[in-house]
JSON list of C-alpha atoms and ligand atoms in Angstrom, two decimals:
[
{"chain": "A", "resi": 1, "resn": "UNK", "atom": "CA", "xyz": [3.83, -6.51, 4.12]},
{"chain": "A", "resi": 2, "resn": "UNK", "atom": "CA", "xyz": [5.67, -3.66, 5.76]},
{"chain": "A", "resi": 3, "resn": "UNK", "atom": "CA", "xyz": [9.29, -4.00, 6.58]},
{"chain": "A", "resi": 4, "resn": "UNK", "atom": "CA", "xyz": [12.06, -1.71, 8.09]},
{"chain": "A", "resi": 5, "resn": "UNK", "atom": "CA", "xyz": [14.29, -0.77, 5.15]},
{"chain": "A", "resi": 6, "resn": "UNK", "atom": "CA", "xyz": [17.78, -2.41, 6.89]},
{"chain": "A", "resi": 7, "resn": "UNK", "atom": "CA", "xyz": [15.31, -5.46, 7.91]},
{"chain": "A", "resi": 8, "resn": "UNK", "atom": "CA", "xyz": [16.19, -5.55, 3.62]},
{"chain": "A", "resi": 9, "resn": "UNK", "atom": "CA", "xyz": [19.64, -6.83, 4.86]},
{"chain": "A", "resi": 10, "resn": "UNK", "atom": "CA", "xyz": [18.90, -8.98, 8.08]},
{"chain": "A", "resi": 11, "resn": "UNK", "atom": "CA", "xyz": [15.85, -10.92, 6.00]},
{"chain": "A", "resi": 12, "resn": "UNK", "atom": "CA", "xyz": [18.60, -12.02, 3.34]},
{"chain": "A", "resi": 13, "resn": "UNK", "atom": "CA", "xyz": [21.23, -12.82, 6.28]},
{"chain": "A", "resi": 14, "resn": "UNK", "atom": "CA", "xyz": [19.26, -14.70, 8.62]},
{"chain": "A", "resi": 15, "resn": "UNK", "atom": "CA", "xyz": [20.57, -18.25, 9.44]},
{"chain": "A", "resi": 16, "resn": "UNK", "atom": "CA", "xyz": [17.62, -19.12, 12.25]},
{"chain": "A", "resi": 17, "resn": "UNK", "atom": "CA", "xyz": [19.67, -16.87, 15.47]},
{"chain": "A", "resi": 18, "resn": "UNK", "atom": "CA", "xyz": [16.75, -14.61, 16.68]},
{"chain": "A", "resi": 19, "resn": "UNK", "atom": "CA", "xyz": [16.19, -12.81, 20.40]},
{"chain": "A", "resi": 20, "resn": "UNK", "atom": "CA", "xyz": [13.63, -15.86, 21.66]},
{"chain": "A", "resi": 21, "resn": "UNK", "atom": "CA", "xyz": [11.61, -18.41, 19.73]},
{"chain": "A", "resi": 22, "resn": "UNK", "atom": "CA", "xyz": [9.02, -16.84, 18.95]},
{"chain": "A", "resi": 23, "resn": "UNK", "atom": "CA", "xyz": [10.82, -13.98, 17.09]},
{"chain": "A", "resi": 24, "resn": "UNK", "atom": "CA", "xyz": [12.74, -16.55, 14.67]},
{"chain": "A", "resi": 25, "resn": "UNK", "atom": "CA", "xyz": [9.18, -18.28, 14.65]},
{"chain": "A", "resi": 26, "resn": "UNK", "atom": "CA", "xyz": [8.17, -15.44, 13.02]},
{"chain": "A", "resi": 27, "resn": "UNK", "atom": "CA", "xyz": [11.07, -14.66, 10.78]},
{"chain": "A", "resi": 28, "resn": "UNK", "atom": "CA", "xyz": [10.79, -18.12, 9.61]},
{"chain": "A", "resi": 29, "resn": "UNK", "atom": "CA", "xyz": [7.42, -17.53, 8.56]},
{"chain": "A", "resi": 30, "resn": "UNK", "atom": "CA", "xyz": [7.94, -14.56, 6.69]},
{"chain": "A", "resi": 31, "resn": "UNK", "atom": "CA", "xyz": [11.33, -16.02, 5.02]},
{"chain": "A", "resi": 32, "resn": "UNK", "atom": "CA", "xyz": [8.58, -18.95, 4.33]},
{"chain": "A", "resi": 33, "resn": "UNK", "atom": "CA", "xyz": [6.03, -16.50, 2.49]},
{"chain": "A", "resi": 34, "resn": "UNK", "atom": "CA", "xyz": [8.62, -14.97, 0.51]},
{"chain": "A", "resi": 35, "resn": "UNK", "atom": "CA", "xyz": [10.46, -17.51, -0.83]},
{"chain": "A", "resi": 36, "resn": "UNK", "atom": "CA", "xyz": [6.65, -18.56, -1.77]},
{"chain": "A", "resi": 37, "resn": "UNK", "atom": "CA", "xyz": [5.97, -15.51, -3.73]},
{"chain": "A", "resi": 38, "resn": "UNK", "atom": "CA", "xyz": [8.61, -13.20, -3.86]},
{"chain": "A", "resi": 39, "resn": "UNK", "atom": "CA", "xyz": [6.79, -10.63, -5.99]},
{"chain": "A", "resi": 40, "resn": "UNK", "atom": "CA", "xyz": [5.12, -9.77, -2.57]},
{"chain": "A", "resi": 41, "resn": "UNK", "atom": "CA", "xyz": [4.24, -5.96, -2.24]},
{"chain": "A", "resi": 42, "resn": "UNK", "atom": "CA", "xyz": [6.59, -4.79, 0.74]},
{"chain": "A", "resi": 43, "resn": "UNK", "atom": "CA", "xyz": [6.26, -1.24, 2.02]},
{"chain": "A", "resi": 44, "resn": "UNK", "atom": "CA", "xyz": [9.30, 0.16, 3.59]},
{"chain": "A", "resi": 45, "resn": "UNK", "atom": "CA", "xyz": [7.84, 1.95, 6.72]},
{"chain": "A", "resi": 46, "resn": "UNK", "atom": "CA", "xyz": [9.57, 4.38, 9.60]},
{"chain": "A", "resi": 47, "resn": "UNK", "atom": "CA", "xyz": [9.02, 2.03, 12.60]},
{"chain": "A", "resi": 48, "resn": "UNK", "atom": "CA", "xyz": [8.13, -1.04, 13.59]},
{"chain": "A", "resi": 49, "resn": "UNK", "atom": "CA", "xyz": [7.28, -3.33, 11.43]},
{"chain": "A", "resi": 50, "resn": "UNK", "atom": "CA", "xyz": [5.46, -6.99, 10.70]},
{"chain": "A", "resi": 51, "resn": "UNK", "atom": "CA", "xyz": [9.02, -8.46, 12.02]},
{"chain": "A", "resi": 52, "resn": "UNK", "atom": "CA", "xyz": [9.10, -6.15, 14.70]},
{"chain": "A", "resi": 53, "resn": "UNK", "atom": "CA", "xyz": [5.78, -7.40, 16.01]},
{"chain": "A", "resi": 54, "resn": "UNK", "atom": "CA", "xyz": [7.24, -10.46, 17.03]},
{"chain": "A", "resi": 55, "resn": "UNK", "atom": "CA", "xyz": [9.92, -9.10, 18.60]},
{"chain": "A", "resi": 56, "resn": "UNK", "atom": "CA", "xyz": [10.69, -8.80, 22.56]},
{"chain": "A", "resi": 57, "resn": "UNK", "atom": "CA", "xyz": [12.44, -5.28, 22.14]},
{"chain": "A", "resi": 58, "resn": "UNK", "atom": "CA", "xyz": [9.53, -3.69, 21.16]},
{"chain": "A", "resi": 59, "resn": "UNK", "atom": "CA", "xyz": [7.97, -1.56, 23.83]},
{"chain": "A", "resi": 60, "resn": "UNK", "atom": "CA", "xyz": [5.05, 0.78, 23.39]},
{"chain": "A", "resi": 61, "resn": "UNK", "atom": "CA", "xyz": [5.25, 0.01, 19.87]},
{"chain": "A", "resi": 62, "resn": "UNK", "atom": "CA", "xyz": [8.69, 1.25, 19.68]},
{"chain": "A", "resi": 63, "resn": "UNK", "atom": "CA", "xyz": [12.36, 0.01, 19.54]},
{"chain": "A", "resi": 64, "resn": "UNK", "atom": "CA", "xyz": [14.21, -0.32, 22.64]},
{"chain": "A", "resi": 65, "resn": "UNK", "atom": "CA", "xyz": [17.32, 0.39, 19.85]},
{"chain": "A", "resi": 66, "resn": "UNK", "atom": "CA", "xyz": [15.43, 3.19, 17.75]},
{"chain": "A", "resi": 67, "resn": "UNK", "atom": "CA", "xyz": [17.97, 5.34, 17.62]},
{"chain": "A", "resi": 68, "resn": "UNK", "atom": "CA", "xyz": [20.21, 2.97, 16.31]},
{"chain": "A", "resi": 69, "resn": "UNK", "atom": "CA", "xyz": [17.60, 0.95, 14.03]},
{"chain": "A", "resi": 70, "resn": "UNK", "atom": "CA", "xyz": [16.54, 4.12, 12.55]},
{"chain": "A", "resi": 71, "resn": "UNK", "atom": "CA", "xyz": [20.27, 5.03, 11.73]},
{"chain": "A", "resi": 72, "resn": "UNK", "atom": "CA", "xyz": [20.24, 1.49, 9.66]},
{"chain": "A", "resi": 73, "resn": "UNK", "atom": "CA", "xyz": [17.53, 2.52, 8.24]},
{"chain": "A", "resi": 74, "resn": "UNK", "atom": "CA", "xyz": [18.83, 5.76, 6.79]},
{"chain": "A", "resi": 75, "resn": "UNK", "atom": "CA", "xyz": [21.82, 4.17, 5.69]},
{"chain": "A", "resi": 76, "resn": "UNK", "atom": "CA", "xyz": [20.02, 1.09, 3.72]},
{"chain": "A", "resi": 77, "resn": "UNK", "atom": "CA", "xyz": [17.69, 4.04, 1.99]},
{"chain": "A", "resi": 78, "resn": "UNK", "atom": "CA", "xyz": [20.62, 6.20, 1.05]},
{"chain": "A", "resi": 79, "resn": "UNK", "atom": "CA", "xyz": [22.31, 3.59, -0.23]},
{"chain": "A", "resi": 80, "resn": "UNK", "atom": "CA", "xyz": [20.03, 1.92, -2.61]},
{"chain": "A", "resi": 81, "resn": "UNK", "atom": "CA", "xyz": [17.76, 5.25, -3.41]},
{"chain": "A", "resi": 82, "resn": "UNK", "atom": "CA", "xyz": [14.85, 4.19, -1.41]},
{"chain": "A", "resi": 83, "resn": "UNK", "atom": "CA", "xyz": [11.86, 6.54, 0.39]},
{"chain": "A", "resi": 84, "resn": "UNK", "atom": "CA", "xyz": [10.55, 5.58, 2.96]},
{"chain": "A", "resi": 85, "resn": "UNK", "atom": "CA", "xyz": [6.54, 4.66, 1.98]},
{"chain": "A", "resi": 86, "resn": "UNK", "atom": "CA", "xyz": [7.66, 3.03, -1.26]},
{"chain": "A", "resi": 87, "resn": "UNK", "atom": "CA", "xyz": [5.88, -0.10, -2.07]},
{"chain": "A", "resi": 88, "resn": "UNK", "atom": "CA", "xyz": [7.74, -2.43, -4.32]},
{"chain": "A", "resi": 89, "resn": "UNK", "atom": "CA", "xyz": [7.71, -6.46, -4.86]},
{"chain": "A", "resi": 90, "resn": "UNK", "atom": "CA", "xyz": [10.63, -8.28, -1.93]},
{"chain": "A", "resi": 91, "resn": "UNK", "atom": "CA", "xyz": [12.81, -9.73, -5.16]},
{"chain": "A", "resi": 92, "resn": "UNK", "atom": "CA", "xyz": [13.47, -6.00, -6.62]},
{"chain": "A", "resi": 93, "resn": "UNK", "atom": "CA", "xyz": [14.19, -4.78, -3.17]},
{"chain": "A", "resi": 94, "resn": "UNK", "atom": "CA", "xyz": [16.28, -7.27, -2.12]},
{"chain": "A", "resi": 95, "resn": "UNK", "atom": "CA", "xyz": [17.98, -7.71, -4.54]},
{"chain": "A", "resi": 96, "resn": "UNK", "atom": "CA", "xyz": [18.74, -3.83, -5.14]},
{"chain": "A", "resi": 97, "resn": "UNK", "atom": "CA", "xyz": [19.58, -4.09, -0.99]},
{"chain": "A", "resi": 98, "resn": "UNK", "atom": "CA", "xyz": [21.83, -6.96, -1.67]},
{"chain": "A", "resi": 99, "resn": "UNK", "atom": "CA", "xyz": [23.85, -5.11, -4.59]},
{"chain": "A", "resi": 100, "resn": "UNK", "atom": "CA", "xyz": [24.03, -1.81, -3.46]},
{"chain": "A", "resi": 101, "resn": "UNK", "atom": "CA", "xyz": [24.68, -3.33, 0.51]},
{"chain": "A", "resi": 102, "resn": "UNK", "atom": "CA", "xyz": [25.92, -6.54, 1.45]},
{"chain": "A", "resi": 103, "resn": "UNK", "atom": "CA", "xyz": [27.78, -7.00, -2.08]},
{"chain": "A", "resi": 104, "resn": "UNK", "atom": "CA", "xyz": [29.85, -3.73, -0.99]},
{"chain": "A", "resi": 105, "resn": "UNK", "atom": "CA", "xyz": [31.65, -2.12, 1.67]},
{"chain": "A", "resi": 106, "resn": "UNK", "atom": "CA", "xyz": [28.86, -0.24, 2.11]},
{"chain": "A", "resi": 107, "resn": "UNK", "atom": "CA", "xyz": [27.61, -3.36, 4.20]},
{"chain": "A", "resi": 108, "resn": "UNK", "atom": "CA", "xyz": [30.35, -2.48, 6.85]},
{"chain": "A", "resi": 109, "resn": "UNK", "atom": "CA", "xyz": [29.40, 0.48, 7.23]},
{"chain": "A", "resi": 110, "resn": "UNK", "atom": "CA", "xyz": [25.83, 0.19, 7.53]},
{"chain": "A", "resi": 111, "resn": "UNK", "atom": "CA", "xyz": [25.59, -2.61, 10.01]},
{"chain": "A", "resi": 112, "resn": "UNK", "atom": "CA", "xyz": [28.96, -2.83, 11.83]},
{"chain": "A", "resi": 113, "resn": "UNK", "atom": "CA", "xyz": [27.53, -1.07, 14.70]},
{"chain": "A", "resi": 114, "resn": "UNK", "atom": "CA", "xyz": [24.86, -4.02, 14.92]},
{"chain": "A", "resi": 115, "resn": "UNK", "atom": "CA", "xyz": [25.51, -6.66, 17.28]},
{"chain": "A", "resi": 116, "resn": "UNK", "atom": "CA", "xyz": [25.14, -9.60, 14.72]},
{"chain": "A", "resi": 117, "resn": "UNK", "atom": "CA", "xyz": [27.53, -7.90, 12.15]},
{"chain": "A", "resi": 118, "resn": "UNK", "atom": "CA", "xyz": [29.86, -10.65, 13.43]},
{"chain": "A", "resi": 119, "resn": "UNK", "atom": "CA", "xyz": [27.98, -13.47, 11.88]},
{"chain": "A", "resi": 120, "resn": "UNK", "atom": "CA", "xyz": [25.88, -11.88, 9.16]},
{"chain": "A", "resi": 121, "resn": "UNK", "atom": "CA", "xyz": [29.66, -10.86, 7.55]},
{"chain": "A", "resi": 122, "resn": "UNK", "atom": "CA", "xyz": [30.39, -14.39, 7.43]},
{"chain": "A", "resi": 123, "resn": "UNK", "atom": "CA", "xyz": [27.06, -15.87, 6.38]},
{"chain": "A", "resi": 124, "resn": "UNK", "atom": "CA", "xyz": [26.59, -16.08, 2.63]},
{"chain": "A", "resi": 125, "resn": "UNK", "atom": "CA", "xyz": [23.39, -14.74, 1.40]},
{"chain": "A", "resi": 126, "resn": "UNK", "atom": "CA", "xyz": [22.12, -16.15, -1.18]},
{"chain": "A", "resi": 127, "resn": "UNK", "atom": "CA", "xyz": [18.32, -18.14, -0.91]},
{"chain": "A", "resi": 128, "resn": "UNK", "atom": "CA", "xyz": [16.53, -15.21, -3.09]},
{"chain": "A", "resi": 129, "resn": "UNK", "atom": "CA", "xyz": [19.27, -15.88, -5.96]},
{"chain": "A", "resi": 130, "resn": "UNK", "atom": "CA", "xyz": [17.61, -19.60, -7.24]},
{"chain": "A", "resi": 131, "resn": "UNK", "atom": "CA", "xyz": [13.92, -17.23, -7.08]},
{"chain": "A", "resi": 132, "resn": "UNK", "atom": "CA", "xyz": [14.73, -13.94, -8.81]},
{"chain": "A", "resi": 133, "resn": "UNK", "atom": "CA", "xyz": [17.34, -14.21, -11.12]},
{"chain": "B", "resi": 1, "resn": "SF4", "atom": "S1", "xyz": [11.95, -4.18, 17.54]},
{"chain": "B", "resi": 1, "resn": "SF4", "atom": "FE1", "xyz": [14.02, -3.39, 17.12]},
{"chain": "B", "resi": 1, "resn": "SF4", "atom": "S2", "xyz": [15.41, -5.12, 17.50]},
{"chain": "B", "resi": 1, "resn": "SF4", "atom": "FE2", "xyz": [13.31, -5.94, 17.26]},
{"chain": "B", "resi": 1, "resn": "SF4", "atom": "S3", "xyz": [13.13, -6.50, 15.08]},
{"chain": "B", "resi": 1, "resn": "SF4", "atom": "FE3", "xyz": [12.30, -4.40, 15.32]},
{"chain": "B", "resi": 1, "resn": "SF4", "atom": "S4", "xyz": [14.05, -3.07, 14.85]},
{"chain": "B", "resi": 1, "resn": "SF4", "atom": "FE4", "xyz": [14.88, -5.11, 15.27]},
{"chain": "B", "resi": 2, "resn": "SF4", "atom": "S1", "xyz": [24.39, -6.95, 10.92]},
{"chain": "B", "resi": 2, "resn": "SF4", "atom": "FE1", "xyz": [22.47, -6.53, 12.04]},
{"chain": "B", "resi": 2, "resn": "SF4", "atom": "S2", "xyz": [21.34, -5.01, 10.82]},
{"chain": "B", "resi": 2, "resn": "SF4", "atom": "FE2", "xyz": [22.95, -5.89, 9.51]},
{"chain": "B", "resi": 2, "resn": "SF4", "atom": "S3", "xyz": [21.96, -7.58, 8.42]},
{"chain": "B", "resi": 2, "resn": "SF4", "atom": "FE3", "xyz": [22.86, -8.45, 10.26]},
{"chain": "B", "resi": 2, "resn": "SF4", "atom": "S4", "xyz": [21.25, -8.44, 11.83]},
{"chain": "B", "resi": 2, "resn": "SF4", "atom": "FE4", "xyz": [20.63, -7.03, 10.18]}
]
């Protein structure tokens, strides 16, 4: 599976709000698969990705936020010592996004810029926890 590195952070935050139904029919799915098998190989890739393909702000196979995704992207690397191209199973990652991100302040100032900051601060992650610990 390939995955944006900050979609590390909205994959472990999502409560079922997505752009149209068809993008949280996707997320769904995916949050389905994992939960399934969360030793699943994720790549972290520059650029859209399998959520991204479901998504109406992609355009020409691009963002219509890149800028701003890609800046999210950066951060969630930085912060948890990530390359982009690294294949690892979705419980390390997320759980290495989830303590080196949304456990810190670092989460603030990663995603504050992001338009769903507002809920994802106050929506307790947590599903992975019962798989990978
Ligand atoms: S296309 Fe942009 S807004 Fe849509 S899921 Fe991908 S990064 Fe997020
Ligand atoms: S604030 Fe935005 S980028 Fe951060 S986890 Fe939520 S949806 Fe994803």
């Amino acid at each position: 599976m390939k995955m944006r590195p900050h979609h590390l952070l909205c994959v472990q935050k999502y409560t079922g709000h997505g752009y149209d139904d068809a993008f949280a029919a996707g997320m769904d799915a995916l949050i389905c698969r994992l939960k399934a098998r969360p030793d699943t190989a994720v790549t972290l890739v520059e650029g859209r990705d399998d959520i991204c393909a479901a998504c109406p702000h992609i355009a020409g196979g691009r963002c219509d936020s890149e800028e701003k995704v890609n800046r999210l992207d950066r951060g969630v690397l930085e912060a948890c010592g990530f390359s982009a191209g690294e294949t690892r199973s979705w419980s390390v990652l997320a759980r290495e996004a989830r303590e080196q991100v949304l456990e810190k302040d670092t989460f603030g100032k990663i995603c504050g810029c992001c338009e769903w900051f507002g809920l994802c601060r106050n929506t307790r992650e947590g599903w992975i926890d019962a798989k990978d610990k």
